[in-house]
C-alpha cells in the first residue's frame, strides 16, 4: 500500500491509527517500515502510528493509549469550553494507560472500545458532564448546538447517557446562545429565577451584553481588553446614559463573571432590591423600551 492510501485512511481518524487497523485495510508491515524510514509516518508507540501532520494533543492521547476526549476533544471540534487542564483521553471501558514522559493526561474509562483519534462531539459532551460538571457541560452543549454539531438524534443520545440529575440541562438548552458566556450567565441566573436577554439594543445607550429582569444591564468586558482609557471613557458615558433612562448598569470583567460569581450575584440581587424600592416611586422623564 502506498503512503497516499495510508495517509488518506489515517486522515479519517485525525492522522493517527493502530497498525492493526492499517494492516487489516491492506497495508503490509514492510509498507509501514518504509514510510517510517522516509519520515512519512511516525511510530508513536508499539502498534500506533501518526502522520507528521497529526496534532500534538491527538498524538499525546494516542501515546497515552486512547483517543482525544472530553474537553480536549471539544476544543478540537471548535466547541467553546471553559478552561480545563491536561489532555483528556478516552481509554475505553477496559483500556490500558501507557506511561510516557511528561504525562499530564486525564483518563476516561467510559464503556466502549477506544481507537486513536478524536471522539465524537456527543460522546465528548457526556464525558465532559461527568468530568467537569453541569456548568462546563451546559456551555459546551449550547455552543456545539449553535455550531450545528448536534443533530436531534445526537441530543437524544446525550440526554440518555447523562446522569438523571443532569438531563434537565439538555431540556433547558437553546440553540441560539451568542456565546459561552451567555450560556453560563443564563444558567446561573435561571437558578435565581432571573430572566435574561442577550445583545439588546437600547436607544441612547447602544447594544448591551445582557438585560436582566428587563431593567438591569449587565456588561462583561471581553477576555482581552486592549482599548484602555478610550474604552473606559465610552463605558462611563454608556453607564450614565443607562442610569438616566432608569436602568441599573452593572459592569464586570470576564474573569469576575467566571471565577468570582458570588460578587456578581450579590450585585445583581442588590440591584433588584434597589429597583423594587424605586418602583414604589414614579420615575419622571425616563423612557423605557424593555
Ligand atoms: Zn475529562
Ligand atoms: Zn499521558
CSV table of C-alpha atoms and ligand atoms in Angstrom, one decimal:
chain,number,residue,atom,x,y,z
A,1,UNK,CA,0.0,0.0,0.0
A,2,UNK,CA,1.4,3.4,-0.9
A,3,UNK,CA,1.7,6.3,1.6
A,4,UNK,CA,-1.1,8.2,-0.2
A,5,UNK,CA,-3.6,5.4,0.5
A,6,UNK,CA,-2.3,5.1,4.1
A,7,UNK,CA,-2.5,8.8,4.6
A,8,UNK,CA,-6.0,9.1,3.2
A,9,UNK,CA,-7.1,6.3,5.6
A,10,UNK,CA,-5.4,7.9,8.6
A,11,UNK,CA,-6.8,11.4,7.8
A,12,UNK,CA,-10.2,10.0,8.5
A,13,UNK,CA,-9.1,9.2,12.1
A,14,UNK,CA,-7.3,12.6,12.7
A,15,UNK,CA,-3.9,11.4,11.4
A,16,UNK,CA,-3.4,8.6,13.9
A,17,UNK,CA,-4.1,4.9,13.6
A,18,UNK,CA,-3.3,1.5,15.0
A,19,UNK,CA,-1.0,-0.7,13.0
A,20,UNK,CA,-3.7,-3.5,13.3
A,21,UNK,CA,-6.3,-1.3,11.5
A,22,UNK,CA,-3.8,-0.4,8.8
A,23,UNK,CA,-2.8,-4.0,8.2
A,24,UNK,CA,-6.4,-5.1,8.1
A,25,UNK,CA,-7.0,-2.4,5.4
A,26,UNK,CA,-4.3,-3.9,3.2
A,27,UNK,CA,-1.0,-2.3,4.3
A,28,UNK,CA,1.9,-4.6,4.9
A,29,UNK,CA,4.4,-4.3,7.7
A,30,UNK,CA,7.1,-3.5,5.1
A,31,UNK,CA,5.0,-0.5,3.9
A,32,UNK,CA,4.8,0.9,7.5
A,33,UNK,CA,8.6,0.4,8.0
A,34,UNK,CA,9.3,2.0,4.6
A,35,UNK,CA,7.0,5.1,5.4
A,36,UNK,CA,8.6,5.5,8.8
A,37,UNK,CA,12.1,5.4,7.4
A,38,UNK,CA,11.1,8.1,4.9
A,39,UNK,CA,9.6,10.3,7.6
A,40,UNK,CA,6.2,9.9,6.1
A,41,UNK,CA,4.9,8.2,9.2
A,42,UNK,CA,5.8,8.5,12.9
A,43,UNK,CA,5.7,5.5,15.2
A,44,UNK,CA,4.2,6.8,18.4
A,45,UNK,CA,4.5,3.6,20.3
A,46,UNK,CA,4.3,-0.1,19.7
A,47,UNK,CA,1.5,-0.6,17.2
A,48,UNK,CA,0.4,3.1,16.8
A,49,UNK,CA,1.4,5.4,14.0
A,50,UNK,CA,0.8,9.1,13.2
A,51,UNK,CA,1.1,11.2,10.1
A,52,UNK,CA,3.6,14.1,10.5
A,53,UNK,CA,0.6,16.5,10.3
A,54,UNK,CA,-1.3,14.9,13.3
A,55,UNK,CA,-1.9,17.5,16.0
A,56,UNK,CA,0.1,17.4,19.2
A,57,UNK,CA,-2.8,16.6,21.6
A,58,UNK,CA,-4.2,13.9,19.3
A,59,UNK,CA,-0.7,12.3,19.3
A,60,UNK,CA,-0.4,12.6,23.1
A,61,UNK,CA,-3.8,10.9,23.6
A,62,UNK,CA,-2.7,8.1,21.2
A,63,UNK,CA,0.7,7.7,23.0
A,64,UNK,CA,-1.2,7.6,26.3
A,65,UNK,CA,-3.4,4.7,24.9
A,66,UNK,CA,-6.6,6.1,23.6
A,67,UNK,CA,-8.5,8.9,21.8
A,68,UNK,CA,-8.6,12.6,22.5
A,69,UNK,CA,-11.7,13.0,24.7
A,70,UNK,CA,-13.9,15.2,26.8
A,71,UNK,CA,-12.9,18.9,27.0
A,72,UNK,CA,-9.8,18.3,24.8
A,73,UNK,CA,-11.9,16.8,22.0
A,74,UNK,CA,-14.5,19.5,22.2
A,75,UNK,CA,-11.8,22.2,21.8
A,76,UNK,CA,-10.5,20.3,18.8
A,77,UNK,CA,-14.1,20.2,17.3
A,78,UNK,CA,-14.2,24.0,17.7
A,79,UNK,CA,-16.7,24.0,20.6
A,80,UNK,CA,-16.5,26.7,23.2
A,81,UNK,CA,-15.3,25.3,26.5
A,82,UNK,CA,-14.4,26.5,30.0
A,83,UNK,CA,-10.7,26.3,30.9
A,84,UNK,CA,-9.5,22.9,32.0
A,85,UNK,CA,-6.1,21.4,32.5
A,86,UNK,CA,-4.5,18.3,30.9
A,87,UNK,CA,-5.1,16.3,27.8
A,88,UNK,CA,-8.2,14.3,28.4
A,89,UNK,CA,-8.0,10.8,26.9
A,90,UNK,CA,-10.7,8.1,26.4
A,91,UNK,CA,-9.2,4.7,27.1
A,92,UNK,CA,-12.4,2.7,26.5
A,93,UNK,CA,-14.0,0.5,29.1
A,94,UNK,CA,-11.1,-1.8,29.5
A,95,UNK,CA,-8.2,0.2,28.0
A,96,UNK,CA,-4.8,0.4,29.4
A,97,UNK,CA,-2.9,3.5,30.2
A,98,UNK,CA,0.6,3.7,28.6
A,99,UNK,CA,3.3,5.5,30.5
A,100,UNK,CA,5.1,8.3,28.7
A,101,UNK,CA,7.3,11.3,29.5
A,102,UNK,CA,5.6,14.5,30.7
A,103,UNK,CA,2.2,12.8,31.1
A,104,UNK,CA,-0.4,15.1,32.4
A,105,UNK,CA,-3.3,13.2,30.9
A,106,UNK,CA,-6.8,12.9,32.5
A,107,UNK,CA,-8.1,9.4,31.8
A,108,UNK,CA,-11.7,8.4,31.0
A,109,UNK,CA,-12.8,4.9,31.1
A,110,UNK,CA,-16.4,5.0,30.0
A,111,UNK,CA,-17.7,1.9,28.1
A,112,UNK,CA,-16.7,1.1,24.6
A,113,UNK,CA,-13.6,0.5,22.5
A,114,UNK,CA,-11.4,3.5,22.1
A,115,UNK,CA,-9.3,3.9,19.0
A,116,UNK,CA,-6.7,6.6,18.4
A,117,UNK,CA,-8.2,9.8,17.0
A,118,UNK,CA,-10.8,12.3,18.4
A,119,UNK,CA,-14.1,11.2,20.0
A,120,UNK,CA,-17.4,12.5,18.6
A,121,UNK,CA,-18.9,15.7,19.9
A,122,UNK,CA,-21.7,13.8,21.5
A,123,UNK,CA,-19.5,11.4,23.4
A,124,UNK,CA,-17.2,14.2,24.4
A,125,UNK,CA,-20.1,16.1,25.9
A,126,UNK,CA,-21.2,13.2,28.0
A,127,UNK,CA,-17.6,12.7,29.2
A,128,UNK,CA,-17.4,16.4,30.0
A,129,UNK,CA,-20.5,16.3,32.1
A,130,UNK,CA,-19.0,13.6,34.3
A,131,UNK,CA,-15.6,15.2,34.4
A,132,UNK,CA,-16.1,18.9,34.7
A,133,UNK,CA,-19.7,19.2,36.0
A,134,UNK,CA,-23.0,20.8,35.0
A,135,UNK,CA,-21.9,24.3,34.0
A,136,UNK,CA,-19.0,23.2,31.8
A,137,UNK,CA,-21.3,20.7,30.1
A,138,UNK,CA,-24.1,23.3,29.6
A,139,UNK,CA,-21.9,25.9,27.9
A,140,UNK,CA,-20.3,23.4,25.7
A,141,UNK,CA,-23.6,21.8,24.8
A,142,UNK,CA,-25.2,25.1,23.7
A,143,UNK,CA,-22.0,26.0,21.8
A,144,UNK,CA,-22.0,22.7,19.9
A,145,UNK,CA,-25.7,23.0,19.1
A,146,UNK,CA,-25.3,26.6,17.9
A,147,UNK,CA,-22.4,25.4,15.7
A,148,UNK,CA,-24.7,22.8,14.1
A,149,UNK,CA,-22.7,19.9,15.5
A,150,UNK,CA,-25.6,18.2,17.3
A,151,UNK,CA,-28.4,16.5,15.4
A,152,UNK,CA,-31.7,15.7,17.1
A,153,UNK,CA,-30.5,12.1,17.4
A,154,UNK,CA,-27.2,13.2,19.0
A,155,UNK,CA,-29.1,15.4,21.5
A,156,UNK,CA,-31.3,12.5,22.4
A,157,UNK,CA,-28.3,10.2,22.8
A,158,UNK,CA,-26.6,12.7,25.1
A,159,UNK,CA,-29.7,13.0,27.2
A,160,UNK,CA,-29.9,9.2,27.6
A,161,UNK,CA,-26.3,8.9,28.6
A,162,UNK,CA,-26.2,11.7,31.2
A,163,UNK,CA,-26.8,11.1,34.8
A,164,UNK,CA,-30.5,11.6,35.6
A,165,UNK,CA,-29.8,14.7,37.6
A,166,UNK,CA,-28.2,16.5,34.7
A,167,UNK,CA,-30.8,15.7,32.0
A,168,UNK,CA,-32.7,18.9,32.7
A,169,UNK,CA,-29.7,20.8,31.2
A,170,UNK,CA,-30.5,19.3,27.8
A,171,UNK,CA,-34.1,20.3,28.3
A,172,UNK,CA,-33.4,24.0,29.1
A,173,UNK,CA,-30.7,24.4,26.5
A,174,UNK,CA,-31.1,26.6,23.4
A,175,UNK,CA,-29.5,26.6,20.0
A,176,UNK,CA,-29.1,30.4,19.7
A,177,UNK,CA,-26.8,31.4,22.6
A,178,UNK,CA,-24.4,34.1,21.3
A,179,UNK,CA,-21.5,33.0,23.4
A,180,UNK,CA,-20.4,30.6,26.1
A,181,UNK,CA,-20.5,33.5,28.5
A,182,UNK,CA,-24.2,34.0,27.7
A,183,UNK,CA,-24.9,30.3,28.3
A,184,UNK,CA,-23.1,30.4,31.7
A,185,UNK,CA,-24.8,33.6,32.9
A,186,UNK,CA,-28.2,32.4,31.8
A,187,UNK,CA,-27.8,29.1,33.6
A,188,UNK,CA,-26.7,30.8,36.8
A,189,UNK,CA,-29.4,33.4,36.7
A,190,UNK,CA,-32.0,30.8,35.9
A,191,UNK,CA,-31.2,29.2,39.3
A,192,UNK,CA,-32.1,32.5,40.9
A,193,UNK,CA,-35.3,32.8,38.8
A,194,UNK,CA,-34.0,35.8,36.9
A,195,UNK,CA,-34.6,36.1,33.2
A,196,UNK,CA,-32.0,37.3,30.7
A,197,UNK,CA,-31.8,38.7,27.2
A,198,UNK,CA,-28.6,39.0,25.3
A,199,UNK,CA,-27.3,41.6,22.9
A,200,UNK,CA,-30.2,44.0,23.4
A,201,UNK,CA,-30.2,47.4,21.6
A,202,UNK,CA,-31.2,50.3,23.8
A,203,UNK,CA,-31.8,53.7,22.2
A,204,UNK,CA,-29.4,56.2,23.6
A,205,UNK,CA,-27.1,53.6,25.1
A,206,UNK,CA,-26.2,51.1,22.4
A,207,UNK,CA,-26.3,47.3,22.3
A,208,UNK,CA,-25.7,46.0,25.8
A,209,UNK,CA,-24.5,42.5,26.6
A,210,UNK,CA,-27.4,41.4,28.8
A,211,UNK,CA,-30.6,42.8,30.3
A,212,UNK,CA,-31.8,41.1,33.5
A,213,UNK,CA,-35.4,41.3,34.5
A,214,UNK,CA,-35.9,44.0,31.9
A,215,UNK,CA,-34.2,46.7,33.9
A,216,UNK,CA,-30.6,45.7,35.0
A,217,UNK,CA,-27.9,45.9,32.4
A,218,UNK,CA,-25.0,43.5,32.8
A,219,UNK,CA,-22.0,44.3,30.7
A,220,UNK,CA,-19.0,42.0,30.6
A,221,UNK,CA,-15.6,43.2,29.3
A,222,UNK,CA,-14.0,40.7,26.9
A,223,UNK,CA,-11.3,38.1,27.6
A,224,UNK,CA,-8.8,40.6,26.3
A,225,UNK,CA,-9.1,44.4,26.5
A,226,UNK,CA,-6.5,46.5,24.8
A,227,UNK,CA,-8.7,49.6,24.4
A,228,UNK,CA,-7.6,51.2,27.7
A,229,UNK,CA,-8.7,54.7,28.5
A,230,UNK,CA,-10.8,55.5,25.5
A,231,UNK,CA,-13.0,52.4,26.2
A,232,UNK,CA,-13.3,53.4,29.9
A,233,UNK,CA,-14.4,56.8,28.8
A,234,UNK,CA,-17.0,55.3,26.5
A,235,UNK,CA,-18.2,52.9,29.1
A,236,UNK,CA,-18.7,55.6,31.7
A,237,UNK,CA,-20.8,57.6,29.2
A,238,UNK,CA,-22.9,54.5,28.4
A,239,UNK,CA,-23.5,53.7,32.1
A,240,UNK,CA,-24.5,57.3,32.8
A,241,UNK,CA,-27.0,57.3,29.9
A,242,UNK,CA,-28.4,54.0,31.0
A,243,UNK,CA,-28.9,55.3,34.5
A,244,UNK,CA,-30.7,58.4,33.2
A,245,UNK,CA,-33.1,56.1,31.3
A,246,UNK,CA,-33.9,54.2,34.5
A,247,UNK,CA,-31.7,51.2,34.1
A,248,UNK,CA,-29.1,49.9,36.6
A,249,UNK,CA,-25.9,49.2,34.7
A,250,UNK,CA,-23.5,46.7,36.2
A,251,UNK,CA,-20.1,46.1,34.7
A,252,UNK,CA,-17.7,43.3,35.3
A,253,UNK,CA,-14.7,41.8,33.6
A,254,UNK,CA,-14.7,38.3,32.2
A,255,UNK,CA,-12.7,36.7,34.9
A,256,UNK,CA,-15.0,38.1,37.6
A,257,UNK,CA,-18.1,36.5,35.9
A,258,UNK,CA,-16.3,33.2,35.5
A,259,UNK,CA,-14.4,32.9,38.8
A,260,UNK,CA,-15.9,35.4,41.2
A,261,UNK,CA,-19.6,34.9,40.6
A,262,UNK,CA,-20.5,35.5,44.2
A,263,UNK,CA,-19.6,39.2,43.8
A,264,UNK,CA,-21.6,39.4,40.5
A,265,UNK,CA,-24.6,37.7,42.0
A,266,UNK,CA,-24.6,39.9,45.1
A,267,UNK,CA,-24.5,43.0,42.9
A,268,UNK,CA,-27.4,41.7,40.8
A,269,UNK,CA,-29.5,40.9,43.8
A,270,UNK,CA,-28.7,44.3,45.3
A,271,UNK,CA,-29.7,46.0,42.1
A,272,UNK,CA,-33.0,44.1,42.1
A,273,UNK,CA,-33.7,45.2,45.6
A,274,UNK,CA,-33.0,48.8,44.6
A,275,UNK,CA,-35.3,48.5,41.7
A,276,UNK,CA,-38.0,47.1,43.9
A,277,UNK,CA,-37.8,50.1,46.2
A,278,UNK,CA,-37.6,52.5,43.3
A,279,UNK,CA,-40.6,51.1,41.6
A,280,UNK,CA,-42.6,52.5,44.6
A,281,UNK,CA,-41.9,56.0,43.3
A,282,UNK,CA,-42.9,57.4,39.9
A,283,UNK,CA,-40.0,57.8,37.6
A,284,UNK,CA,-40.3,61.1,35.7
A,285,UNK,CA,-38.9,61.5,32.2
A,286,UNK,CA,-37.4,58.1,31.9
A,287,UNK,CA,-38.0,56.2,28.6
A,288,UNK,CA,-38.0,52.5,28.9
A,289,UNK,CA,-38.0,50.4,25.9
A,290,UNK,CA,-37.8,46.9,27.5
B,1,LIG,ZN1,-12.4,15.0,31.1
B,2,LIG,ZN1,-0.5,10.7,29.2
